[in-house]
Amino acid sequence: MNSVQPVLPMTGGCSCGAIRYEISSFPLLLYTCNCTDCQTASGSAFALNMPVATKDFHLLKGEPKGWRRPSPTGADVTSWFCRDCGGRIYGERAGRPESINIRAGTLDETRWLNPAAHMFMRSAQAWIQPAANAECHEIGPSDFRPLAEKWRAMWPEFFPQT
């Protein structure tokens, strides 16, 4: 699949190094969000989102600043940024305390990243080319469980069958 294999724990942080974090379990999923909110917030064509188990995410250095707002669906979302450089590190969504959504580009090692899906393709830039074998959704799926199962199948070394 990828020439670079991820290693746990994973580490990452903001551009200036004031915020550092560690993830001790493999991400639950990786997907792009092409909604116009993510385009505006990222200043780019999409956001590369990586949900991880909250219990396995640990800040090693720094104290991020939060910004709370309603999502397009009305759920309270808090985005966490570096106080110095302003880089967005992760987000939390009301009603989903078991996971947080890390911006995957903040990882120290990103060469292994390959999204399982692309969300909100209806507002994607015309030049966006989906990753090979990734699912494409016009909006977000109502149930992320099938995508999470597909993700686990992509990484059997991190999700052994029981």
mmCIF file of C-alpha atoms in Angstrom:
data_model
loop_
_atom_site.group_PDB
_atom_site.id
_atom_site.type_symbol
_atom_site.label_atom_id
_atom_site.label_comp_id
_atom_site.label_asym_id
_atom_site.label_seq_id
_atom_site.Cartn_x
_atom_site.Cartn_y
_atom_site.Cartn_z
ATOM 1 C CA MET A 1 0.000 0.000 0.000
ATOM 2 C CA ASN A 2 2.328 2.778 1.223
ATOM 3 C CA SER A 3 6.100 2.683 1.224
ATOM 4 C CA VAL A 4 6.182 4.433 4.616
ATOM 5 C CA GLN A 5 4.506 2.592 7.466
ATOM 6 C CA PRO A 6 3.216 4.558 10.455
ATOM 7 C CA VAL A 7 4.695 3.879 13.878
ATOM 8 C CA LEU A 8 3.040 4.273 17.258
ATOM 9 C CA PRO A 9 3.098 6.455 19.143
ATOM 10 C CA MET A 10 2.577 9.170 16.550
ATOM 11 C CA THR A 11 3.661 12.702 17.328
ATOM 12 C CA GLY A 12 2.853 16.090 15.904
ATOM 13 C CA GLY A 13 2.359 19.746 16.637
ATOM 14 C CA CYS A 14 1.937 23.238 15.313
ATOM 15 C CA SER A 15 4.227 25.071 12.908
ATOM 16 C CA CYS A 16 6.135 27.008 15.557
ATOM 17 C CA GLY A 17 6.582 24.055 17.925
ATOM 18 C CA ALA A 18 4.764 25.623 20.894
ATOM 19 C CA ILE A 19 2.185 22.795 20.840
ATOM 20 C CA ARG A 20 3.271 19.147 20.739
ATOM 21 C CA TYR A 21 1.076 16.060 21.032
ATOM 22 C CA GLU A 22 1.245 12.284 20.977
ATOM 23 C CA ILE A 23 -1.262 9.657 19.828
ATOM 24 C CA SER A 24 -0.844 6.205 21.372
ATOM 25 C CA SER A 25 -3.370 4.303 19.210
ATOM 26 C CA PHE A 26 -3.918 4.153 15.469
ATOM 27 C CA PRO A 27 -6.337 6.749 14.044
ATOM 28 C CA LEU A 28 -9.959 5.663 13.697
ATOM 29 C CA LEU A 29 -10.258 7.037 10.151
ATOM 30 C CA LEU A 30 -8.737 9.506 7.686
ATOM 31 C CA TYR A 31 -10.840 11.565 5.275
ATOM 32 C CA THR A 32 -10.927 14.867 3.456
ATOM 33 C CA CYS A 33 -13.729 17.328 4.018
ATOM 34 C CA ASN A 34 -14.365 19.594 1.067
ATOM 35 C CA CYS A 35 -17.203 21.626 2.619
ATOM 36 C CA THR A 36 -16.952 25.370 2.274
ATOM 37 C CA ASP A 37 -16.502 25.777 6.060
ATOM 38 C CA CYS A 38 -13.397 23.553 5.983
ATOM 39 C CA GLN A 39 -12.110 25.370 2.914
ATOM 40 C CA THR A 40 -12.446 28.712 4.691
ATOM 41 C CA ALA A 41 -11.041 27.470 8.015
ATOM 42 C CA SER A 42 -8.041 25.799 6.391
ATOM 43 C CA GLY A 43 -7.376 28.427 3.752
ATOM 44 C CA SER A 44 -7.092 25.520 1.328
ATOM 45 C CA ALA A 45 -9.233 23.250 -0.826
ATOM 46 C CA PHE A 46 -10.118 20.833 1.987
ATOM 47 C CA ALA A 47 -9.324 19.723 5.514
ATOM 48 C CA LEU A 48 -7.591 16.392 6.137
ATOM 49 C CA ASN A 49 -9.389 15.054 9.203
ATOM 50 C CA MET A 50 -8.177 12.202 11.379
ATOM 51 C CA PRO A 51 -10.427 11.087 14.244
ATOM 52 C CA VAL A 52 -8.539 9.484 17.137
ATOM 53 C CA ALA A 53 -9.639 8.079 20.479
ATOM 54 C CA THR A 54 -9.720 10.926 22.998
ATOM 55 C CA LYS A 55 -8.170 8.718 25.676
ATOM 56 C CA ASP A 56 -5.122 8.130 23.444
ATOM 57 C CA PHE A 57 -4.441 11.786 22.579
ATOM 58 C CA HIS A 58 -2.027 13.572 24.902
ATOM 59 C CA LEU A 59 -0.695 17.106 24.822
ATOM 60 C CA LEU A 60 3.032 16.992 25.541
ATOM 61 C CA LYS A 61 3.776 20.700 25.363
ATOM 62 C CA GLY A 62 1.839 23.938 25.285
ATOM 63 C CA GLU A 63 -1.701 25.014 25.951
ATOM 64 C CA PRO A 64 -3.928 25.513 22.905
ATOM 65 C CA LYS A 65 -6.625 28.150 22.682
ATOM 66 C CA GLY A 66 -10.194 27.089 21.925
ATOM 67 C CA TRP A 67 -12.747 28.644 19.608
ATOM 68 C CA ARG A 68 -16.324 27.401 19.897
ATOM 69 C CA ARG A 69 -18.932 27.676 17.175
ATOM 70 C CA PRO A 70 -21.898 25.766 15.771
ATOM 71 C CA SER A 71 -21.145 23.366 12.928
ATOM 72 C CA PRO A 72 -23.191 23.525 9.697
ATOM 73 C CA THR A 73 -25.443 20.849 11.263
ATOM 74 C CA GLY A 74 -25.856 22.867 14.472
ATOM 75 C CA ALA A 75 -23.601 20.791 16.761
ATOM 76 C CA ASP A 76 -21.236 22.697 19.062
ATOM 77 C CA VAL A 77 -17.669 22.354 17.805
ATOM 78 C CA THR A 78 -14.534 23.582 19.561
ATOM 79 C CA SER A 79 -11.416 24.053 17.447
ATOM 80 C CA TRP A 80 -8.068 24.147 19.267
ATOM 81 C CA PHE A 81 -5.276 26.387 17.964
ATOM 82 C CA CYS A 82 -1.725 27.294 18.896
ATOM 83 C CA ARG A 83 -1.758 30.578 20.832
ATOM 84 C CA ASP A 84 1.474 31.664 19.122
ATOM 85 C CA CYS A 85 1.303 30.720 15.431
ATOM 86 C CA GLY A 86 -2.480 30.207 15.150
ATOM 87 C CA GLY A 87 -2.198 26.724 13.628
ATOM 88 C CA ARG A 88 -5.275 24.549 14.104
ATOM 89 C CA ILE A 89 -4.328 21.277 15.780
ATOM 90 C CA TYR A 90 -7.578 19.462 16.576
ATOM 91 C CA GLY A 91 -11.292 19.811 17.173
ATOM 92 C CA GLU A 92 -13.940 18.428 19.492
ATOM 93 C CA ARG A 93 -17.627 17.980 18.746
ATOM 94 C CA ALA A 94 -20.410 18.014 21.334
ATOM 95 C CA GLY A 95 -21.965 14.569 21.609
ATOM 96 C CA ARG A 96 -18.769 12.748 20.570
ATOM 97 C CA PRO A 97 -16.603 12.713 23.707
ATOM 98 C CA GLU A 98 -14.913 9.432 22.707
ATOM 99 C CA SER A 99 -13.026 10.967 19.778
ATOM 100 C CA ILE A 100 -11.314 14.151 18.661
ATOM 101 C CA ASN A 101 -10.521 15.195 15.119
ATOM 102 C CA ILE A 102 -6.848 15.971 14.498
ATOM 103 C CA ARG A 103 -5.735 17.892 11.418
ATOM 104 C CA ALA A 104 -3.596 15.146 9.897
ATOM 105 C CA GLY A 105 -1.131 17.592 8.375
ATOM 106 C CA THR A 106 0.079 18.424 11.895
ATOM 107 C CA LEU A 107 1.645 14.956 12.260
ATOM 108 C CA ASP A 108 5.434 14.785 12.143
ATOM 109 C CA GLU A 109 5.275 11.910 9.625
ATOM 110 C CA THR A 110 2.632 12.347 6.914
ATOM 111 C CA ARG A 111 3.942 10.243 4.022
ATOM 112 C CA TRP A 112 1.700 7.302 4.944
ATOM 113 C CA LEU A 113 -1.536 9.311 4.857
ATOM 114 C CA ASN A 114 -4.079 7.972 2.368
ATOM 115 C CA PRO A 115 -7.695 9.030 2.955
ATOM 116 C CA ALA A 116 -10.396 6.373 2.958
ATOM 117 C CA ALA A 117 -13.023 8.892 1.851
ATOM 118 C CA HIS A 118 -13.727 12.358 0.542
ATOM 119 C CA MET A 119 -16.704 14.207 2.068
ATOM 120 C CA PHE A 120 -18.761 17.063 0.674
ATOM 121 C CA MET A 121 -17.633 16.503 -2.884
ATOM 122 C CA ARG A 122 -20.542 18.687 -4.013
ATOM 123 C CA SER A 123 -18.487 21.704 -2.932
ATOM 124 C CA ALA A 124 -15.038 20.343 -3.832
ATOM 125 C CA GLN A 125 -12.822 22.397 -6.086
ATOM 126 C CA ALA A 126 -13.120 21.206 -9.692
ATOM 127 C CA TRP A 127 -9.469 20.109 -9.819
ATOM 128 C CA ILE A 128 -9.682 17.790 -6.767
ATOM 129 C CA GLN A 129 -8.790 14.209 -7.696
ATOM 130 C CA PRO A 130 -9.929 11.632 -5.107
ATOM 131 C CA ALA A 131 -7.379 9.182 -3.748
ATOM 132 C CA ALA A 132 -7.406 5.762 -5.403
ATOM 133 C CA ASN A 133 -10.033 3.455 -3.892
ATOM 134 C CA ALA A 134 -11.429 6.196 -1.646
ATOM 135 C CA GLU A 135 -15.174 6.576 -1.260
ATOM 136 C CA CYS A 136 -16.671 9.850 -2.406
ATOM 137 C CA HIS A 137 -19.726 11.374 -0.729
ATOM 138 C CA GLU A 138 -21.683 14.383 -1.964
ATOM 139 C CA ILE A 139 -22.217 15.307 1.700
ATOM 140 C CA GLY A 140 -21.126 13.521 4.875
ATOM 141 C CA PRO A 141 -22.435 9.990 5.438
ATOM 142 C CA SER A 142 -25.111 9.519 8.078
ATOM 143 C CA ASP A 143 -23.201 6.519 9.451
ATOM 144 C CA PHE A 144 -19.401 6.500 9.635
ATOM 145 C CA ARG A 145 -19.194 2.860 10.773
ATOM 146 C CA PRO A 146 -18.827 1.354 7.260
ATOM 147 C CA LEU A 147 -16.020 3.825 6.517
ATOM 148 C CA ALA A 148 -14.305 2.960 9.786
ATOM 149 C CA GLU A 149 -14.529 -0.744 8.856
ATOM 150 C CA LYS A 150 -12.989 0.008 5.452
ATOM 151 C CA TRP A 151 -10.208 1.966 7.181
ATOM 152 C CA ARG A 152 -9.498 -0.923 9.568
ATOM 153 C CA ALA A 153 -9.294 -3.299 6.585
ATOM 154 C CA MET A 154 -6.702 -0.973 4.986
ATOM 155 C CA TRP A 155 -4.494 -1.297 8.091
ATOM 156 C CA PRO A 156 -4.781 -4.897 9.367
ATOM 157 C CA GLU A 157 -1.471 -4.619 11.247
ATOM 158 C CA PHE A 158 -3.114 -2.042 13.546
ATOM 159 C CA PHE A 159 -6.557 -3.674 13.675
ATOM 160 C CA PRO A 160 -6.043 -7.448 13.981
ATOM 161 C CA GLN A 161 -9.107 -9.599 13.364
ATOM 162 C CA THR A 162 -10.430 -11.261 16.494
#
